CSV table of C-alpha atoms and ligand atoms in Angstrom, one decimal:
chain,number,residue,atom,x,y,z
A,1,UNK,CA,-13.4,23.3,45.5
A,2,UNK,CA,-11.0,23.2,48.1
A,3,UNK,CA,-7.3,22.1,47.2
A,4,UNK,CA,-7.4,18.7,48.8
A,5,UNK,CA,-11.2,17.5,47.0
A,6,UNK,CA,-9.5,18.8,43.9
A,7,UNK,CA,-6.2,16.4,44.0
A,8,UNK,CA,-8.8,13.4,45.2
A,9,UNK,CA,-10.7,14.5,41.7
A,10,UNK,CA,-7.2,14.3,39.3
A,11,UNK,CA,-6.2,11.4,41.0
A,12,UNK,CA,-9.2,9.4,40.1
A,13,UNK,CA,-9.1,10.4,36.7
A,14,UNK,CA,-6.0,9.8,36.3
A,15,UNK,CA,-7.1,6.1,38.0
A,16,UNK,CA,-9.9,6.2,35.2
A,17,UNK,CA,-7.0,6.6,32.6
A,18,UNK,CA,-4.9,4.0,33.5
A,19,UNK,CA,-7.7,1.7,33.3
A,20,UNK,CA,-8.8,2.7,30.1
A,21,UNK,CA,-4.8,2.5,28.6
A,22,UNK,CA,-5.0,-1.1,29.7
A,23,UNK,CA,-8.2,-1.9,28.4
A,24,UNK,CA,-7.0,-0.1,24.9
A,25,UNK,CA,-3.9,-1.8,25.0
A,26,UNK,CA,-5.7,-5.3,25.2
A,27,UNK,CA,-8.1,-4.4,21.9
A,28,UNK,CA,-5.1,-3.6,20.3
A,29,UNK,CA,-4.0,-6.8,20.5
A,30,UNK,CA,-7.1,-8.4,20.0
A,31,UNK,CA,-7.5,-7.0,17.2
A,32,UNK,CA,-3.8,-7.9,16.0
A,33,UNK,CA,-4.6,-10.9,16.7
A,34,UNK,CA,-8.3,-10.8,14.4
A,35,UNK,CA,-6.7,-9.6,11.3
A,36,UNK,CA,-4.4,-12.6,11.3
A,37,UNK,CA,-7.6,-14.9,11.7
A,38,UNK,CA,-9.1,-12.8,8.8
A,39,UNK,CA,-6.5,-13.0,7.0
A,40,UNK,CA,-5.6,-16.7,7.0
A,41,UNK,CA,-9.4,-17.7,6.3
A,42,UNK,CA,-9.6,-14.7,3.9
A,43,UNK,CA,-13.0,-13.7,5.6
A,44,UNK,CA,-12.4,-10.8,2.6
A,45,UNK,CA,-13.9,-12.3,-0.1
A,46,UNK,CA,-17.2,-13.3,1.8
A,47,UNK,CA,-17.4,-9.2,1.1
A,48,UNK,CA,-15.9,-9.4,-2.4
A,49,UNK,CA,-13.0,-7.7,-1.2
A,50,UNK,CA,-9.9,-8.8,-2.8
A,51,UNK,CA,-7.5,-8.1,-0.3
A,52,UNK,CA,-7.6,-7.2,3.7
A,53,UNK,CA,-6.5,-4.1,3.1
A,54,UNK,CA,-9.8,-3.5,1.2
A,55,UNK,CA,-11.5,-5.4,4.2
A,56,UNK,CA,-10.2,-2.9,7.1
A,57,UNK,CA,-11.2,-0.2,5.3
A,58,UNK,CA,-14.4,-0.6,4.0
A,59,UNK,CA,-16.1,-3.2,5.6
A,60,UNK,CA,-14.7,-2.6,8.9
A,61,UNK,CA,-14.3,1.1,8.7
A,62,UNK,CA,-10.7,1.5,10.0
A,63,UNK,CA,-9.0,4.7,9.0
A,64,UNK,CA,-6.3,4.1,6.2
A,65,UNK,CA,-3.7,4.4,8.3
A,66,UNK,CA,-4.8,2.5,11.5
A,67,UNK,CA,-5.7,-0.2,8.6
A,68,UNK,CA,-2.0,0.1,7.2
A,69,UNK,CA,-0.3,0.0,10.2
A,70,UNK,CA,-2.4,-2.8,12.1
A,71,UNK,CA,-2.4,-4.9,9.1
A,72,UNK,CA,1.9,-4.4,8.2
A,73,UNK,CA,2.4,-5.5,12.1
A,74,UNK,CA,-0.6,-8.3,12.3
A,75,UNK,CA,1.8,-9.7,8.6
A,76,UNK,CA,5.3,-9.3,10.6
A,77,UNK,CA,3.7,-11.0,13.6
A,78,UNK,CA,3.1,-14.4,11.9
A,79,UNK,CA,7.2,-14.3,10.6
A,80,UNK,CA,8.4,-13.5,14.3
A,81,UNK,CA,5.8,-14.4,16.6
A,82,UNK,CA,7.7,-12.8,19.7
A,83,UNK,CA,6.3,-9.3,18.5
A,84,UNK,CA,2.8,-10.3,19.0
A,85,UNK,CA,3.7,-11.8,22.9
A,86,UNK,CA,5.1,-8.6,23.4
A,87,UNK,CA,2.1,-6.3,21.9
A,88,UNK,CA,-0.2,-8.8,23.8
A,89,UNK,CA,2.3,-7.8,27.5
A,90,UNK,CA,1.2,-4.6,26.9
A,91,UNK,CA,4.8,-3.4,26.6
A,92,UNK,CA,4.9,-2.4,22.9
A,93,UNK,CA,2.2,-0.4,20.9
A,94,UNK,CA,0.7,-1.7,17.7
A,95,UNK,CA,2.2,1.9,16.2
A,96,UNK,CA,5.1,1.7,17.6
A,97,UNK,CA,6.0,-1.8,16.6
A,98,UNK,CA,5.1,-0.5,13.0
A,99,UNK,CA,8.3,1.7,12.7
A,100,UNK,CA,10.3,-1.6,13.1
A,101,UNK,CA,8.8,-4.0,10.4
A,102,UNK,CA,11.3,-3.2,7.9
A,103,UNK,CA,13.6,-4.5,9.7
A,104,UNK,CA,12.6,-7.0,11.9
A,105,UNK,CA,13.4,-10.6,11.2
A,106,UNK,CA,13.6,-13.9,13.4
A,107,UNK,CA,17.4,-13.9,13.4
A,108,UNK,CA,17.4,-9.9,15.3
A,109,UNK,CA,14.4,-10.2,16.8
A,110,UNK,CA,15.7,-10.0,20.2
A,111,UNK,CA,17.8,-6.7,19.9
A,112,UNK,CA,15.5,-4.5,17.9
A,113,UNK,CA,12.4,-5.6,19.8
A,114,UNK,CA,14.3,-4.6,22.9
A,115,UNK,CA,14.7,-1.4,21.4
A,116,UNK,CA,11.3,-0.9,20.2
A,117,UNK,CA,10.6,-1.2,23.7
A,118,UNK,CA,13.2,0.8,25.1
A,119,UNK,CA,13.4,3.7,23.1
A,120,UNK,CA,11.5,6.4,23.0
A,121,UNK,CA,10.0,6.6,18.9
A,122,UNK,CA,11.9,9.2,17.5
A,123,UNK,CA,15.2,7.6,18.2
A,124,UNK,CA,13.6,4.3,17.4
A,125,UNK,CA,13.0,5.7,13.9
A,126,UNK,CA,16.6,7.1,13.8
A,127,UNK,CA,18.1,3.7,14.3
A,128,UNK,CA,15.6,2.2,11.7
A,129,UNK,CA,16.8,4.4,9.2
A,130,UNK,CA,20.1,4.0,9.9
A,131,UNK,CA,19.7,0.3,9.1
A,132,UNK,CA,17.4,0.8,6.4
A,133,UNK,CA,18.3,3.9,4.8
A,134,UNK,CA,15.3,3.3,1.8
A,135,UNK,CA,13.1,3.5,4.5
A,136,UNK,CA,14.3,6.8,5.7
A,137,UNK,CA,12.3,9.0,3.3
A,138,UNK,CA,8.8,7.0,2.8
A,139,UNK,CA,7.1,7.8,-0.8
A,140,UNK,CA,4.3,10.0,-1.1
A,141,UNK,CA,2.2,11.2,-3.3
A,142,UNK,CA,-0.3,13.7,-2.2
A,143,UNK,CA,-2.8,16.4,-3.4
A,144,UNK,CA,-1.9,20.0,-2.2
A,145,UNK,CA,-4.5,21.6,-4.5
A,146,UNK,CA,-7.4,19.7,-7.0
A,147,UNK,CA,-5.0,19.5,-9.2
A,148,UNK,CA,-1.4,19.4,-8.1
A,149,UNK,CA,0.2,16.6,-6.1
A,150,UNK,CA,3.1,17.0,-3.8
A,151,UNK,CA,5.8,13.6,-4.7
A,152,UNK,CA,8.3,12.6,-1.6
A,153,UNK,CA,10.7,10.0,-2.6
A,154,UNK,CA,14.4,9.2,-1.4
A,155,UNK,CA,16.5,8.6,-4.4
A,156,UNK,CA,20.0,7.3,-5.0
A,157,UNK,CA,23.2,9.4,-5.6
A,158,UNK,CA,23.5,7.6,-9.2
A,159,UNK,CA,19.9,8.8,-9.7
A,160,UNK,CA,20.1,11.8,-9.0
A,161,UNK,CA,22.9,12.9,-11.2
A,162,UNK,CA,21.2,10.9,-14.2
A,163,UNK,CA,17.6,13.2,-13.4
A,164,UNK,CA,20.4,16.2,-13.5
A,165,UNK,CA,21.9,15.1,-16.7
A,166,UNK,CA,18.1,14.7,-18.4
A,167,UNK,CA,17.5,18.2,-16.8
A,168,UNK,CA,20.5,19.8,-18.3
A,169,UNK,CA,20.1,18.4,-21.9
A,170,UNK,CA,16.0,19.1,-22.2
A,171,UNK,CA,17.4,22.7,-21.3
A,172,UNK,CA,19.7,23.1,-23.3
A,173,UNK,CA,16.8,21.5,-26.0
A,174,UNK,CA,14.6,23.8,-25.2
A,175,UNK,CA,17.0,27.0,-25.1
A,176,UNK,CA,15.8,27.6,-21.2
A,177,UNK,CA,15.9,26.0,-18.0
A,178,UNK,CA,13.4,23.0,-17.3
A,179,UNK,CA,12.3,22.0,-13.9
A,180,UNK,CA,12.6,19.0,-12.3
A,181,UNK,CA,8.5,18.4,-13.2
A,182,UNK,CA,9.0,19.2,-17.0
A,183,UNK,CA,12.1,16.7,-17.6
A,184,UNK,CA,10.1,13.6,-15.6
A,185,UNK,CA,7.2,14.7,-18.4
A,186,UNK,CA,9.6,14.4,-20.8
A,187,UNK,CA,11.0,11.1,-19.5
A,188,UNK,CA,7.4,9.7,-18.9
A,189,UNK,CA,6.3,10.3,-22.1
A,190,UNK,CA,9.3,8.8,-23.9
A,191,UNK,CA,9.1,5.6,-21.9
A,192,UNK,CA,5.2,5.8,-22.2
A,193,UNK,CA,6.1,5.4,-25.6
A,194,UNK,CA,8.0,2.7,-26.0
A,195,UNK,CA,6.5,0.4,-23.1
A,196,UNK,CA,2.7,1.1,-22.4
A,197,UNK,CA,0.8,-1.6,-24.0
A,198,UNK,CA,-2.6,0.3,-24.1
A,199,UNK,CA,-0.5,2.9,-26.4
A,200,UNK,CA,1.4,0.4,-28.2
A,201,UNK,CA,-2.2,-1.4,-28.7
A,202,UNK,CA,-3.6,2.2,-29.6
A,203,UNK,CA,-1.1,2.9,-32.5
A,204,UNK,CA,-2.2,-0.6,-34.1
A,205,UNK,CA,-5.8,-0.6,-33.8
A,206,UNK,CA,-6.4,-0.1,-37.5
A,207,UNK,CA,-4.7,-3.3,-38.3
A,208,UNK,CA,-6.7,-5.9,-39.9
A,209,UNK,CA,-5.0,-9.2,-38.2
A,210,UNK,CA,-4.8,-7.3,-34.4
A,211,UNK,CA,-4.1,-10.2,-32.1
A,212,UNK,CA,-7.1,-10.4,-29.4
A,213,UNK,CA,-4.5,-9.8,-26.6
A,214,UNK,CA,-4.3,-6.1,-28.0
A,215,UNK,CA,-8.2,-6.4,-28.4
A,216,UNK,CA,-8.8,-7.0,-25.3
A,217,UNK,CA,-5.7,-4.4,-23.6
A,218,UNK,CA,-7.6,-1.6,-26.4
A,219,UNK,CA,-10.8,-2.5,-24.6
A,220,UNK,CA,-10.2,-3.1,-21.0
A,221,UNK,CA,-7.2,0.2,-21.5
A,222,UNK,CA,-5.2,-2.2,-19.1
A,223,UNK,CA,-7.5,-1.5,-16.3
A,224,UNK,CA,-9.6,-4.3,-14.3
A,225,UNK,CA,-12.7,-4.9,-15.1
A,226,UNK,CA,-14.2,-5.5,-11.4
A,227,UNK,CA,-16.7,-3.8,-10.6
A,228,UNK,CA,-17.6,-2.9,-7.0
A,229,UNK,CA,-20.8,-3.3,-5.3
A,230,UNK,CA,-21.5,0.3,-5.0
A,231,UNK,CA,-20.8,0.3,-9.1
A,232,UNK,CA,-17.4,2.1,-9.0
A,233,UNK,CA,-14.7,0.2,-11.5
A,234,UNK,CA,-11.6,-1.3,-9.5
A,235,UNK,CA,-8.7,1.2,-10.6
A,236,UNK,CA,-6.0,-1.0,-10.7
A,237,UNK,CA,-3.5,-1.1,-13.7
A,238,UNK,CA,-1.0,-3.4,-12.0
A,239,UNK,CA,-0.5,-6.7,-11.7
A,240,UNK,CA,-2.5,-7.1,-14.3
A,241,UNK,CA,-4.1,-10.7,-15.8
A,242,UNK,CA,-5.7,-11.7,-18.3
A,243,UNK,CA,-8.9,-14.1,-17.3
A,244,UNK,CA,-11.4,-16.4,-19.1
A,245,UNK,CA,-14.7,-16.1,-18.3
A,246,UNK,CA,-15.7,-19.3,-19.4
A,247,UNK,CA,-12.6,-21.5,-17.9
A,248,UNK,CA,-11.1,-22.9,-20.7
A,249,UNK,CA,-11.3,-26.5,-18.9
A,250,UNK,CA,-15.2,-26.4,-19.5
A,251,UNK,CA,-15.0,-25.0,-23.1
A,252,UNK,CA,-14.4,-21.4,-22.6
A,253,UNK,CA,-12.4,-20.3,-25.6
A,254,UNK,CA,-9.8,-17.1,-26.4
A,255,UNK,CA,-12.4,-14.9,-27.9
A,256,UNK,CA,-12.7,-11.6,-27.1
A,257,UNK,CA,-16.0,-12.2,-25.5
A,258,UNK,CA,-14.4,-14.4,-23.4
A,259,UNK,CA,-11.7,-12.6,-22.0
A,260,UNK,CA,-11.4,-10.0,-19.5
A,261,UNK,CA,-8.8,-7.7,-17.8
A,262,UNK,CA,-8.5,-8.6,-13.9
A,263,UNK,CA,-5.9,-7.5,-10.9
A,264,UNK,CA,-4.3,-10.7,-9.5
A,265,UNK,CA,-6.5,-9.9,-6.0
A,266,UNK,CA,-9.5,-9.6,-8.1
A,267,UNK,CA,-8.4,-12.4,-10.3
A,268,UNK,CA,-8.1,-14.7,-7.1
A,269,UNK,CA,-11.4,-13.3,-5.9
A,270,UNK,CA,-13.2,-14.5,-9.1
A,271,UNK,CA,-11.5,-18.0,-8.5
A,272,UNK,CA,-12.3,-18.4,-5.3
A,273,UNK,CA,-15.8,-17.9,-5.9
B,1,ZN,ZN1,-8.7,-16.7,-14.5
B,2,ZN,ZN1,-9.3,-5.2,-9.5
């Protein structure tokens, strides 16, 4: 290939490219603008899905993160509608506008979506965690082995020195030093304890007079009751209410029978049937 047929080659591809960036800039803002749509006429719970989250992901396959993102920005869009003109001019990406959510509002709009579009992202993220220093450090949780998790969190000064103070006195205990891992165990389990109402419920289940809330958190162990299509058990253990199956308005009474753990989006989901 001679030297000049070769540039005519990278040029066109590089033609091909542009195109395509344009084209994949409009779907992203298409499809911005079709989770807002799904989520105002919560097309979710034609799938029994209780939220859109649950919607992105398994009904229309989008990765967890392209979910996360699309749906944070498609949720910030409808409280400053200036970040979905600019998505839609093509001069701001869908992942890029993501970093600034947290802080975004209609009263800064202006300044910080000029720097969304200005800056390149890591200084973008810079001056987002500068104005939001929780943000900084984003908690994970995430397996490093079957069995072993790896936990990121940002904590506060005060927080610190009280984990530190724990630490020192379940050493001291214990006659050696404790990790960090064995005093949150410690700490856990005490608080466990004293608030978990499935244990609380478990340590009374021998009573005669147990009140049917307890029956009910002893059988449902505080977990909803859903089950999914593909017969998995919805995992939730927050948010947590308590639902008649039988509405009471058409006779349904507080019986055990009648009562069954839900998570408020699977709670909704049931009502909205
Ligand atoms: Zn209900
Ligand atoms: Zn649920």
């Amino acid at each position: 290939m001679t030297d000049s047929l070769e540039k005519n080659m990278q040029l066109e591809i590089h033609q091909r490219a542009l195109g395509i960036v344009e084209r994949y800039k409009r779907v992203e803002a298409e499809l911005l603008d079709i989770l807002q749509q799904a989520d105002e006429y919560r097309v979710y719970y034609l799938f029994e899905c209780k939220n859109l989250h649950e919607y992105a992901m398994n009904i229309l396959k989008l990765s967890e993160s392209v979910a996360f993102n699309f749906i944070a920005v498609a949720r910030k869009a409808k409280e400053v509608p200036e970040l979905k003109s600019i998505i839609e001019s093509g001069a701001l990406s869908v992942s890029k506008a993501r970093k600034i959510t947290p802080v975004l509002n209609s009263s800064n709009q202006k300044e910080w979506l000029q720097m969304a579009v200005q800056l390149p992202q890591r200084k973008l993220e810079q001056c987002v965690a500068k104005a939001c220093p929780k943000q900084a450090v984003p908690e994970r949780m995430k397996f490093v082995s079957e069995d072993r998790l790896n936990l990121q969190l940002g904590i506060s000064e005060s927080l610190s020195r009280k984990l530190k103070r724990a630490q020192d006195l379940e050493s001291q205990k214990k006659r050696k030093s404790v990790s960090l891992e064995e005093t949150l165990d410690v700490l856990l389990d005490l608080y466990l304890k004293e608030q978990d109402p499935v244990q609380k419920s478990e340590r009374l289940k021998n009573r005669k007079n147990l009140s049917v809330a307890r029956q009910v958190i002893l059988r449902d162990k505080g977990q909803c009751t859903f089950i999914h299509k593909n017969g998995d058990r919805c995992k939730d253990q927050r948010w947590i209410d308590t639902h008649h199956v039988i509405p009471k308005n058409l006779g349904g009474s507080n019986s055990l029978e009648n009562l069954v753990t839900l998570c408020s989006g699977h709670h909704k989901l049931m009502h909205a049937h």
